[in-house]
PDB file of C-alpha atoms in Angstrom:
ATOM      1  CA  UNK A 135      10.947  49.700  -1.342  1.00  0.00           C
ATOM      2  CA  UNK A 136       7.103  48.367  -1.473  1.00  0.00           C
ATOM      3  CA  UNK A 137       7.057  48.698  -4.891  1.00  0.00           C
ATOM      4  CA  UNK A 138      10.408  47.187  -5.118  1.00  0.00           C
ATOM      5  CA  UNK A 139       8.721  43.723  -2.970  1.00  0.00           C
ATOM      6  CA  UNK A 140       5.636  43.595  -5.664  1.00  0.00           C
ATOM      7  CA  UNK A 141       7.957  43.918  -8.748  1.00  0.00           C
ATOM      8  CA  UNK A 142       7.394  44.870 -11.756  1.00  0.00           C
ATOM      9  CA  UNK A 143       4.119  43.288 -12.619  1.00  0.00           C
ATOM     10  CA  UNK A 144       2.582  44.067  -9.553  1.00  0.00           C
ATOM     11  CA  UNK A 145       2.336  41.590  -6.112  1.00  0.00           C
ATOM     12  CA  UNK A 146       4.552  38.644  -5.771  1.00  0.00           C
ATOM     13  CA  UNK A 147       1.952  35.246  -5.375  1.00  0.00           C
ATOM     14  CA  UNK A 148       2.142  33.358  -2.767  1.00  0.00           C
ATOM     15  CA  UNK A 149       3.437  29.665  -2.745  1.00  0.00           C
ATOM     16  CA  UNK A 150      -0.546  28.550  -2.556  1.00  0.00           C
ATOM     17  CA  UNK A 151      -1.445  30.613  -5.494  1.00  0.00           C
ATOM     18  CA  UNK A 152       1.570  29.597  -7.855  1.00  0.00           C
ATOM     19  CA  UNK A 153       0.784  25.464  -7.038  1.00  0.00           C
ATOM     20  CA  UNK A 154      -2.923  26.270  -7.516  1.00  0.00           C
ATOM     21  CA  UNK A 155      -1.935  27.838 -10.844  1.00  0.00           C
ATOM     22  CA  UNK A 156       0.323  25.696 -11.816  1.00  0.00           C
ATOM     23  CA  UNK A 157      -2.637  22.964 -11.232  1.00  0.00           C
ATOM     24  CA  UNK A 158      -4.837  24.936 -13.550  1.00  0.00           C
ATOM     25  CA  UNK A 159      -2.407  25.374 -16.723  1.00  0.00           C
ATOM     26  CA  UNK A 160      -1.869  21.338 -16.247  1.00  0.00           C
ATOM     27  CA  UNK A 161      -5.727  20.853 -16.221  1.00  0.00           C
ATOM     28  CA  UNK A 162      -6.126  22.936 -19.276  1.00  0.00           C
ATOM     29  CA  UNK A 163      -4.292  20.362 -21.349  1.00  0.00           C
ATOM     30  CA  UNK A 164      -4.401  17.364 -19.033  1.00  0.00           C
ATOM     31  CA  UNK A 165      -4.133  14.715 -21.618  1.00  0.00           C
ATOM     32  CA  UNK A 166      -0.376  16.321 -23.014  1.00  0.00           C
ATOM     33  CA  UNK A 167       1.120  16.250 -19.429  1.00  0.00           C
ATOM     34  CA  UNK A 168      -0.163  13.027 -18.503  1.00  0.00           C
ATOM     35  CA  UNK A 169       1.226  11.515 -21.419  1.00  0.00           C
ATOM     36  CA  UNK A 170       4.238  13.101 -21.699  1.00  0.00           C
ATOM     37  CA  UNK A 171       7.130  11.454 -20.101  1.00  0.00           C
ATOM     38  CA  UNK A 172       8.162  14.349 -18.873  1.00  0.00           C
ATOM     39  CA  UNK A 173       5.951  16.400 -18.111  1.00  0.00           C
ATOM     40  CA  UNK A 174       4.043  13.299 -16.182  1.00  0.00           C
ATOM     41  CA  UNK A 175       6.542  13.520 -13.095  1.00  0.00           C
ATOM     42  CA  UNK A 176       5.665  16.772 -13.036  1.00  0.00           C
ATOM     43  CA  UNK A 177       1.270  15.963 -12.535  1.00  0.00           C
ATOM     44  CA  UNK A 178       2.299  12.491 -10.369  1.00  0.00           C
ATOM     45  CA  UNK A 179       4.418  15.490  -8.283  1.00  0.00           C
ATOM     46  CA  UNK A 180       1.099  17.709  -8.014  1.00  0.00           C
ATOM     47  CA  UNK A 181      -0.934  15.467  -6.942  1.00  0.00           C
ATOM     48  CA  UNK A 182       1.452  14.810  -4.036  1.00  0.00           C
ATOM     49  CA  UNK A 183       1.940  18.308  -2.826  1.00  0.00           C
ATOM     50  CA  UNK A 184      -2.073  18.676  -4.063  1.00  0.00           C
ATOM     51  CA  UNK A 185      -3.320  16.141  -1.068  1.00  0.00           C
ATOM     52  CA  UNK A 186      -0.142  16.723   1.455  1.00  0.00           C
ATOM     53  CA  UNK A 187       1.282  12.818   0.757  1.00  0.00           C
ATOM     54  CA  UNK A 188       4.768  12.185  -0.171  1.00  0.00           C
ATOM     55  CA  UNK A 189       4.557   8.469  -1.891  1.00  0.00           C
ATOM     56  CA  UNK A 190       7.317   6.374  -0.891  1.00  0.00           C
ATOM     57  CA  UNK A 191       7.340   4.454  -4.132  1.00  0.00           C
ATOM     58  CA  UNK A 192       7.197   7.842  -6.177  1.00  0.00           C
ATOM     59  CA  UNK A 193      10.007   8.716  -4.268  1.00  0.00           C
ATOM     60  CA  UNK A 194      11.745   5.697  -5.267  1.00  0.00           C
ATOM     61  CA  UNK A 195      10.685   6.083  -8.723  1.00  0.00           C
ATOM     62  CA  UNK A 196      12.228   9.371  -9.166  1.00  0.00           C
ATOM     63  CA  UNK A 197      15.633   7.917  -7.940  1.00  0.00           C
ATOM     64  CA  UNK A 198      15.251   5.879 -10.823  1.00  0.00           C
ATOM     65  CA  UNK A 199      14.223   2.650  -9.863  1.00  0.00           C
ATOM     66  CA  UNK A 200      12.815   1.651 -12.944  1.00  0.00           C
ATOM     67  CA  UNK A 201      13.257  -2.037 -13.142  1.00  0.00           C
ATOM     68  CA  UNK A 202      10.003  -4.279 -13.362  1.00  0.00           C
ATOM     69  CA  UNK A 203      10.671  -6.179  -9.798  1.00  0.00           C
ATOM     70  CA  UNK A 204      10.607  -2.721  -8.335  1.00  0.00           C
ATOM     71  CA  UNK A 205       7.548  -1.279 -10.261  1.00  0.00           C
ATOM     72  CA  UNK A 206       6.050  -4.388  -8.846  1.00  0.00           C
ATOM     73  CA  UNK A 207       7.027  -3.694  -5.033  1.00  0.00           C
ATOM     74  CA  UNK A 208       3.833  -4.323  -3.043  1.00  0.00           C
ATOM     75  CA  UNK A 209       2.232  -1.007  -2.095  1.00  0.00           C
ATOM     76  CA  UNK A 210       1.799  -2.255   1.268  1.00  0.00           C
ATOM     77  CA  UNK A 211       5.995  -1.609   2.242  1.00  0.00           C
ATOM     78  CA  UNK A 212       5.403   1.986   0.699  1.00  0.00           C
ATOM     79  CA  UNK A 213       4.953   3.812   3.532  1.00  0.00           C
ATOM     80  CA  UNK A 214       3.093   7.599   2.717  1.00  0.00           C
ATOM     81  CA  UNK A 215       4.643  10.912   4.265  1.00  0.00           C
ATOM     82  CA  UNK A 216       1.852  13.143   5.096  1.00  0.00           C
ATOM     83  CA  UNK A 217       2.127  16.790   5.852  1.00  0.00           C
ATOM     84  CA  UNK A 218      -0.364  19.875   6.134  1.00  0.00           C
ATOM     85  CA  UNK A 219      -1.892  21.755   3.029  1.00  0.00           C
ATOM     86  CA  UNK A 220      -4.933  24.680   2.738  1.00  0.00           C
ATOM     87  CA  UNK A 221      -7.933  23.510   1.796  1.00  0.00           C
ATOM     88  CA  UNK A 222      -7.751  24.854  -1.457  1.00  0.00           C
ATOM     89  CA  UNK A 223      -5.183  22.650  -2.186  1.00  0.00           C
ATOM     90  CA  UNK A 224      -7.607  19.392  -1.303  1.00  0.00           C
ATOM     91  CA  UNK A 225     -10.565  21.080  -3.407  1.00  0.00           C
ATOM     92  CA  UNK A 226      -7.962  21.583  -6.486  1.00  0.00           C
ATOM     93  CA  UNK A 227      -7.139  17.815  -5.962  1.00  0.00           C
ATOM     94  CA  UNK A 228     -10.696  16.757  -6.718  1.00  0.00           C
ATOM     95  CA  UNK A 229     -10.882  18.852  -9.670  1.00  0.00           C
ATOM     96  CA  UNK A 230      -7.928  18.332 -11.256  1.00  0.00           C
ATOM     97  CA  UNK A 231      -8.538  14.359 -10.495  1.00  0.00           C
ATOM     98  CA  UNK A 232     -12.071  14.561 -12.318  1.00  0.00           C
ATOM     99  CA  UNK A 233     -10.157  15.166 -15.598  1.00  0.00           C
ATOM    100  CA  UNK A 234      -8.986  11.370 -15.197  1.00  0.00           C
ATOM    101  CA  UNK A 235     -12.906  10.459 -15.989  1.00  0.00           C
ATOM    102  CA  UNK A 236     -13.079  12.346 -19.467  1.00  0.00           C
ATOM    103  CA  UNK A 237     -10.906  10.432 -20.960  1.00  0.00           C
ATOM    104  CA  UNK A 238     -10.611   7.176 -18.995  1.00  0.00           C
ATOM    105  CA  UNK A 239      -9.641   4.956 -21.650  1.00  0.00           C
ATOM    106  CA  UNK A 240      -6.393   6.662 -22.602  1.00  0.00           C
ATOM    107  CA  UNK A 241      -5.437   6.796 -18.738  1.00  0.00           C
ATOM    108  CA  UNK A 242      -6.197   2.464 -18.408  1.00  0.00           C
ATOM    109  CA  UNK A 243      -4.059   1.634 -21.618  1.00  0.00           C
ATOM    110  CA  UNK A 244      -1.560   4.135 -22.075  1.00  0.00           C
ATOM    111  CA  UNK A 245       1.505   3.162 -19.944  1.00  0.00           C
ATOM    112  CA  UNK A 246       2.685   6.829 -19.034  1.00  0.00           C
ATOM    113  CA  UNK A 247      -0.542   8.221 -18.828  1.00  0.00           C
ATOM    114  CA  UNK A 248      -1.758   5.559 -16.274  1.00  0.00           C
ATOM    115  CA  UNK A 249       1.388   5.631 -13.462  1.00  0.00           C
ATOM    116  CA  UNK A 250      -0.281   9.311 -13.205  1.00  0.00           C
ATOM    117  CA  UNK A 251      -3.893   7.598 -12.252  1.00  0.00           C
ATOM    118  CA  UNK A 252      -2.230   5.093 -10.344  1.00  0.00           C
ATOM    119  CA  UNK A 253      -0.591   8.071  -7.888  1.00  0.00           C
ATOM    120  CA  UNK A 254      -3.986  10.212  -7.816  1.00  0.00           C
ATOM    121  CA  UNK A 255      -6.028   7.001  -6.201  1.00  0.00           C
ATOM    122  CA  UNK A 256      -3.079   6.985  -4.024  1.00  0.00           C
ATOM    123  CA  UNK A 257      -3.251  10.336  -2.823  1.00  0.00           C
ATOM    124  CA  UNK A 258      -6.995  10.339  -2.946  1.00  0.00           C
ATOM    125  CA  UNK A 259      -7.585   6.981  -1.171  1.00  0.00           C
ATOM    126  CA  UNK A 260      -5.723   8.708   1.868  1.00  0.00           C
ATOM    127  CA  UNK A 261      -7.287  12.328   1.811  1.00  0.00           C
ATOM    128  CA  UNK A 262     -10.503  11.951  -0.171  1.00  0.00           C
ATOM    129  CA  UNK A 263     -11.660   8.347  -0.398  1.00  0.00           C
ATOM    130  CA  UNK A 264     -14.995   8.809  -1.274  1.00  0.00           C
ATOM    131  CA  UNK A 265     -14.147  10.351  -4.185  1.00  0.00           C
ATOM    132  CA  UNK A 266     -11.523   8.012  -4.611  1.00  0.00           C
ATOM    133  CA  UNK A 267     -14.210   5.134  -4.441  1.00  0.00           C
ATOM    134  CA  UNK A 268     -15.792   7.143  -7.502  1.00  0.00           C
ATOM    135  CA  UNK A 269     -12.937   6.818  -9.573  1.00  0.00           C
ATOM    136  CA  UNK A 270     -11.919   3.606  -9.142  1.00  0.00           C
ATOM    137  CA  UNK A 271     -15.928   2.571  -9.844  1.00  0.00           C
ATOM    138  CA  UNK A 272     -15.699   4.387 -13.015  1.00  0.00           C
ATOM    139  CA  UNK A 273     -12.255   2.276 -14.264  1.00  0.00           C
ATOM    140  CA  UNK A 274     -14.142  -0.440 -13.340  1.00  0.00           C
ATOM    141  CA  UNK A 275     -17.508  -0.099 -15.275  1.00  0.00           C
ATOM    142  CA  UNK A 276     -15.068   1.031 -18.370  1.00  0.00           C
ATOM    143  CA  UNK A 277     -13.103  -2.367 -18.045  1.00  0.00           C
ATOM    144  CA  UNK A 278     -16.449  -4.415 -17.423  1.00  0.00           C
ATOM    145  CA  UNK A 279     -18.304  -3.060 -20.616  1.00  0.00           C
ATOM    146  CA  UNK A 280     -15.517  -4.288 -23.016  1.00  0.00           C
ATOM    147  CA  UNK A 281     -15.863  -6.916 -25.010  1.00  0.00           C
ATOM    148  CA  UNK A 282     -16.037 -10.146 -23.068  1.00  0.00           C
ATOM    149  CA  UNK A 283     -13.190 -12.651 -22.869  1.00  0.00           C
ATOM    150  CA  UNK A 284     -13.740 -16.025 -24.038  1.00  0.00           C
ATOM    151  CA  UNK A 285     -13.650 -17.655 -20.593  1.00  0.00           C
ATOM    152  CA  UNK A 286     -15.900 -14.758 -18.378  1.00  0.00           C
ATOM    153  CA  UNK A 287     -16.028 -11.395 -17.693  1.00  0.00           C
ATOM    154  CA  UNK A 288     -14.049  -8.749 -20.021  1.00  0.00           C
ATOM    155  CA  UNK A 289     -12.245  -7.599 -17.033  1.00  0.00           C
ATOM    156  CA  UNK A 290      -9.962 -11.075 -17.522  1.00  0.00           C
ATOM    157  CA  UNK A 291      -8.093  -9.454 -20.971  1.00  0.00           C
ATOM    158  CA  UNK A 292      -7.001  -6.109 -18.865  1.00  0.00           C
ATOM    159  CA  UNK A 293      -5.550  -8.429 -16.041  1.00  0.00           C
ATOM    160  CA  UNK A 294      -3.523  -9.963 -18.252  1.00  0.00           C
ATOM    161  CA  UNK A 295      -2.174  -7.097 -19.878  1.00  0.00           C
ATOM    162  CA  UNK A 296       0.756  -5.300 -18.691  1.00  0.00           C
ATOM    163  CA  UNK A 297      -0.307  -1.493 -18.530  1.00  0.00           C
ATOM    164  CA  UNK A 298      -4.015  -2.416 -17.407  1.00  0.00           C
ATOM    165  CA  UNK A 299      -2.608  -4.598 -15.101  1.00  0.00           C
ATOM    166  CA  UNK A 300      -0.752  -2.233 -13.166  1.00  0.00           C
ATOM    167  CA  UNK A 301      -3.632   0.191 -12.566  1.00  0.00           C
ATOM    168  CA  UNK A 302      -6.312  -2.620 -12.091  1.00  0.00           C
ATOM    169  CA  UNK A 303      -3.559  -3.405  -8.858  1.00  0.00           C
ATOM    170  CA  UNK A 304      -4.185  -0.221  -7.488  1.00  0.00           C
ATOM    171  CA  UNK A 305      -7.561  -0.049  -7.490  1.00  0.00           C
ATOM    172  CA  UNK A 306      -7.642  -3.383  -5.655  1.00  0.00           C
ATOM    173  CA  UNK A 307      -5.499  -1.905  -3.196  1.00  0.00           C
ATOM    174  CA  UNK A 308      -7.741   1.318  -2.637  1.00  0.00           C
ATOM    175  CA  UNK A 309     -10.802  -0.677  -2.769  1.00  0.00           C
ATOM    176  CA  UNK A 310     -13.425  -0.960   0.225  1.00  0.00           C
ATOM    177  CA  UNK A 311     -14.118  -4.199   1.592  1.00  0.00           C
ATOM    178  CA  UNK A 312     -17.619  -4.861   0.473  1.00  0.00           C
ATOM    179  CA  UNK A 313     -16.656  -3.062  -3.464  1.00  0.00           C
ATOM    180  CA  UNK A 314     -13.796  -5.951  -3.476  1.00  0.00           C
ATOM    181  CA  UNK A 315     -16.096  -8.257  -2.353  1.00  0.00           C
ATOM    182  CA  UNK A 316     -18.247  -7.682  -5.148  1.00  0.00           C
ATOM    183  CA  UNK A 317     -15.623  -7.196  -7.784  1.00  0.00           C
ATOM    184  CA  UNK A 318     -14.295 -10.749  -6.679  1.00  0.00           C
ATOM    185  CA  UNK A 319     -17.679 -12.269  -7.012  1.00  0.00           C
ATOM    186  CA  UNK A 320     -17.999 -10.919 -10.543  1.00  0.00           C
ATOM    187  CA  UNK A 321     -14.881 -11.112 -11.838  1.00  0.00           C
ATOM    188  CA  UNK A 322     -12.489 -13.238 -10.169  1.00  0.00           C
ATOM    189  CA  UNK A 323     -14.022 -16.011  -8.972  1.00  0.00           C
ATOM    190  CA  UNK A 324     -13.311 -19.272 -10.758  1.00  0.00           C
ATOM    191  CA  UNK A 325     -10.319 -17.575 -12.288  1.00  0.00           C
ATOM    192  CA  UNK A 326      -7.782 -17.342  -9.508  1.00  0.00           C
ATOM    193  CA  UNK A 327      -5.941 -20.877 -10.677  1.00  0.00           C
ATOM    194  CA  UNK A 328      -5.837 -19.311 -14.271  1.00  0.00           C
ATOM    195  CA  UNK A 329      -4.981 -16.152 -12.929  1.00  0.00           C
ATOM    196  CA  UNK A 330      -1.813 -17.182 -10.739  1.00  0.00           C
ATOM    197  CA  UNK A 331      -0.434 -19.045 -13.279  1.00  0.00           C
ATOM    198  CA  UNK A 332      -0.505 -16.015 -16.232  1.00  0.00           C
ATOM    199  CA  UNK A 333       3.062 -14.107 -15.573  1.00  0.00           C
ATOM    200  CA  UNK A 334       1.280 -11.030 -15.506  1.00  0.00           C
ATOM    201  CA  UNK A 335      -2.493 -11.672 -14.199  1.00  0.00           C
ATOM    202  CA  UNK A 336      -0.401 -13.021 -11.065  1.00  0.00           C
ATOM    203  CA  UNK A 337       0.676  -9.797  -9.941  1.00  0.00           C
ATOM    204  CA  UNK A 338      -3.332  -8.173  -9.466  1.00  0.00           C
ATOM    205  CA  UNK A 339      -3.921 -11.358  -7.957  1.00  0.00           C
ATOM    206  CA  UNK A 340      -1.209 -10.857  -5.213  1.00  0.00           C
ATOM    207  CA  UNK A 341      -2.528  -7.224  -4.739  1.00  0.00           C
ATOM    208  CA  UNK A 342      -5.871  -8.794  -4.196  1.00  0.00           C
ATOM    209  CA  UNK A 343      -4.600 -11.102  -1.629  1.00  0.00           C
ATOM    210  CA  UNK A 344      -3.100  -8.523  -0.255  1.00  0.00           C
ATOM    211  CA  UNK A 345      -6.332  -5.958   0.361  1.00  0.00           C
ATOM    212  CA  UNK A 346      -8.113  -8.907   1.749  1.00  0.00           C
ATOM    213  CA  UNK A 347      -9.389  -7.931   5.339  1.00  0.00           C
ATOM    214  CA  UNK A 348     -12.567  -9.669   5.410  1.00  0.00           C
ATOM    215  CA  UNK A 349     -12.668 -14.213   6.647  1.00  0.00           C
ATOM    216  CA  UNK A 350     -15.369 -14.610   3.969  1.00  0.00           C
ATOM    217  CA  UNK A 351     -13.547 -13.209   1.114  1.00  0.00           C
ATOM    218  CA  UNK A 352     -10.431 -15.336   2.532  1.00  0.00           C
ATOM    219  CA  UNK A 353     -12.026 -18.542   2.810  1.00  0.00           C
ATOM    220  CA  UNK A 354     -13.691 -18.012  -0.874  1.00  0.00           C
ATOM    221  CA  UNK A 355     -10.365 -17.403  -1.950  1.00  0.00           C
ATOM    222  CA  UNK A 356      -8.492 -19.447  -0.162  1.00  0.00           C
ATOM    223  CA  UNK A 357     -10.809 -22.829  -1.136  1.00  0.00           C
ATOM    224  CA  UNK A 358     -10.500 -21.930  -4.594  1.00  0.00           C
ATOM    225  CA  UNK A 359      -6.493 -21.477  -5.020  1.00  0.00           C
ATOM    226  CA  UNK A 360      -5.181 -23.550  -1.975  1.00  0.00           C
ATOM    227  CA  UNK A 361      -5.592 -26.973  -4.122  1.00  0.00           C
ATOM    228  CA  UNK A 362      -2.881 -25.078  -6.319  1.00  0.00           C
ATOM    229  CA  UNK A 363       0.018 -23.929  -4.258  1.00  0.00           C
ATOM    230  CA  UNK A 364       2.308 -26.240  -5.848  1.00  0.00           C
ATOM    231  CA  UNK A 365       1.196 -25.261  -9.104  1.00  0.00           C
ATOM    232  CA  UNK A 366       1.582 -21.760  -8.663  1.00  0.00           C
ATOM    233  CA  UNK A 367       5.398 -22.561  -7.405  1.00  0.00           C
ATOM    234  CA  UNK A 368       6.200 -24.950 -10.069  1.00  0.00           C
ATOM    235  CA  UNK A 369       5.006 -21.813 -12.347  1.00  0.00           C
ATOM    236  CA  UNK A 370       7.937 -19.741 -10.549  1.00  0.00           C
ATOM    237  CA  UNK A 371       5.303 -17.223  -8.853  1.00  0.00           C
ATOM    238  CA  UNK A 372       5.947 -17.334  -5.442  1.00  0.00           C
ATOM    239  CA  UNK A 373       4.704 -14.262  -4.845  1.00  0.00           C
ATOM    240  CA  UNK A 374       1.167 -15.563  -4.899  1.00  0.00           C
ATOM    241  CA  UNK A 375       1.771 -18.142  -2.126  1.00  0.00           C
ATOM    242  CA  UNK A 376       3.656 -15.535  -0.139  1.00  0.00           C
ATOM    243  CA  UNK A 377       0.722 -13.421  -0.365  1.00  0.00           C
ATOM    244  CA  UNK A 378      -2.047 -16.203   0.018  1.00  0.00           C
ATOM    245  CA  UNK A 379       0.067 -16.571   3.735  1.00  0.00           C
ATOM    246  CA  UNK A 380      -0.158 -13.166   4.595  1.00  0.00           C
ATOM    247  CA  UNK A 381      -3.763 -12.377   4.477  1.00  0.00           C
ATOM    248  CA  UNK A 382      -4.287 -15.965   6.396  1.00  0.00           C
ATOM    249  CA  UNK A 383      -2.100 -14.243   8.799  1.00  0.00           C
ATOM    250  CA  UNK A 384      -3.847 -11.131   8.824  1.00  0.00           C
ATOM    251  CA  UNK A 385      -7.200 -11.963   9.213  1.00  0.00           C
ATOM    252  CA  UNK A 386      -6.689 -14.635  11.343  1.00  0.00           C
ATOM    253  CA  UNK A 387      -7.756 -17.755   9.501  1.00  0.00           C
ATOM    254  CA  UNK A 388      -6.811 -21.028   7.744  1.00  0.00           C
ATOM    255  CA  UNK A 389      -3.555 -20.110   8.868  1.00  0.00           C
ATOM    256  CA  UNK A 390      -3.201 -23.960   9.905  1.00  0.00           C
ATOM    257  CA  UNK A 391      -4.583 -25.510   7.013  1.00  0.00           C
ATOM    258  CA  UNK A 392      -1.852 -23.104   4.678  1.00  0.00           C
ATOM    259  CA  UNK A 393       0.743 -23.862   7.137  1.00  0.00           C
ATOM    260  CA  UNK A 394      -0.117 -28.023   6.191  1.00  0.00           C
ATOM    261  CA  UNK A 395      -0.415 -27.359   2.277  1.00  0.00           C
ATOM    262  CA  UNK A 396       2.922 -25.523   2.705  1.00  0.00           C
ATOM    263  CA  UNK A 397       4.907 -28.434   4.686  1.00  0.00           C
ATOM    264  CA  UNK A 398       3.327 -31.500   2.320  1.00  0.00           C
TER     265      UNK A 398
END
């Protein structure tokens, strides 16, 4: 009967030891299942069950929501299930995570490739955020060392490109307050007007709006694109305005002065 429970080939492996080798044939050829349309449900599903977080807009994403409106949904209605895992499991995150930084370029531009970096600073932003913090400093010193747009900083040409885009809105969202700070100051400032009106370079502006937390990134932002609000909704990108109100309304300032530019 014993031998009969180990099978043929000897012991059964436990649930832990299959997902940590499933983890290890993925990181073996990391690059294939990343971009592999396929196969890249199967990492963005690892990573998951890696850090114990069940993303609600994977989740959504799997029952095929595939339409641009919803890859757009603002991370902040996805609400994160999280649930226990071994430690091992949070260890083989990290690891498997670090292959993102051997071959960051491929994982900022390639579309399929990227939604899988996009879920990892997900995941780690919630279970490991300093390592997190290291990833997302590494996309940006990639982006920043291109060559330079013709009005500022190189990081401009990714913001207005579709797969870039989408990433670049993630790591704005998993960013820590003094980081955006800084990445504002060096690459967004004096660009926001620009910015809202590009239909694409509007959507990482929202997301920036929307991981503002501190009043002196608000007011820098808010005195540079209030004078455009009815710019920005003549351009049909209301989501910008919507978003300008909310993080008035969440950290508590120039909530009147939005409220007046809204009513003239």
């Amino acid at each position: 009967l014993e031998e009969e429970e180990n099978g043929k080939d000897g012991p059964l492996e436990t649930l832990e030891e299959l997902v940590l080798g499933l983890a290890s044939e993925v990181c073996d050829d990391f690059l294939f299942y990343c971009g592999d349309i396929h196969a890249s449900f199967v990492v963005r599903t690892l990573l998951q069950v890696l850090g114990g977080t069940l993303l609600e807009s994977e989740r959504t994403r799997h029952r095929g929501s595939q339409s641009p409106d919803a890859q757009r949904a603002p991370a902040r209605e996805c609400k994160p299930t999280d649930f226990e895992v071994p430690e091992t499991f949070l260890n083989c995150l990290q690891d498997l995570s670090s292959c993102f930084l051997k071959d960051i370029a491929v994982f900022i531009t390639d579309k399929i490739s990227s939604f899988c970096l996009q879920v990892a600073l997900q995941v780690l932003h919630r279970k490991l955020p300093q390592f997190c913090a290291h990833v997302c400093s590494a996309v940006i010193s990639y982006l920043s060392s291109r060559n330079p747009s013709a009005d500022g900083s190189p990081l401009l040409l990714f913001l207005r490109d579709q797969t870039s885009s989408r990433l670049l809105e993630q790591v704005l969202l998993v960013l820590e307050p003094l980081r955006l700070q800084s990445l504002f100051e060096d690459h967004f400032q004096g660009q926001l007007q620009a910015l809202a009106a590009h239909p694409i370079a509007n959507f990482p502006l929202q997301r920036l709006l929307d991981a503002v937390t501190t009043p002196e990134l608000l007011s820098a932002v808010f005195e540079e694109l209030s004078p455009a609000l009815e710019a920005v909704l003549a351009q049909g990108h209301p989501g910008v305005v919507i978003a300008l109100v909310g993080a008035c309304r969440r950290v508590g300032a120039h909530q009147a002065q939005v409220l007046q530019l809204l009513l003239e």
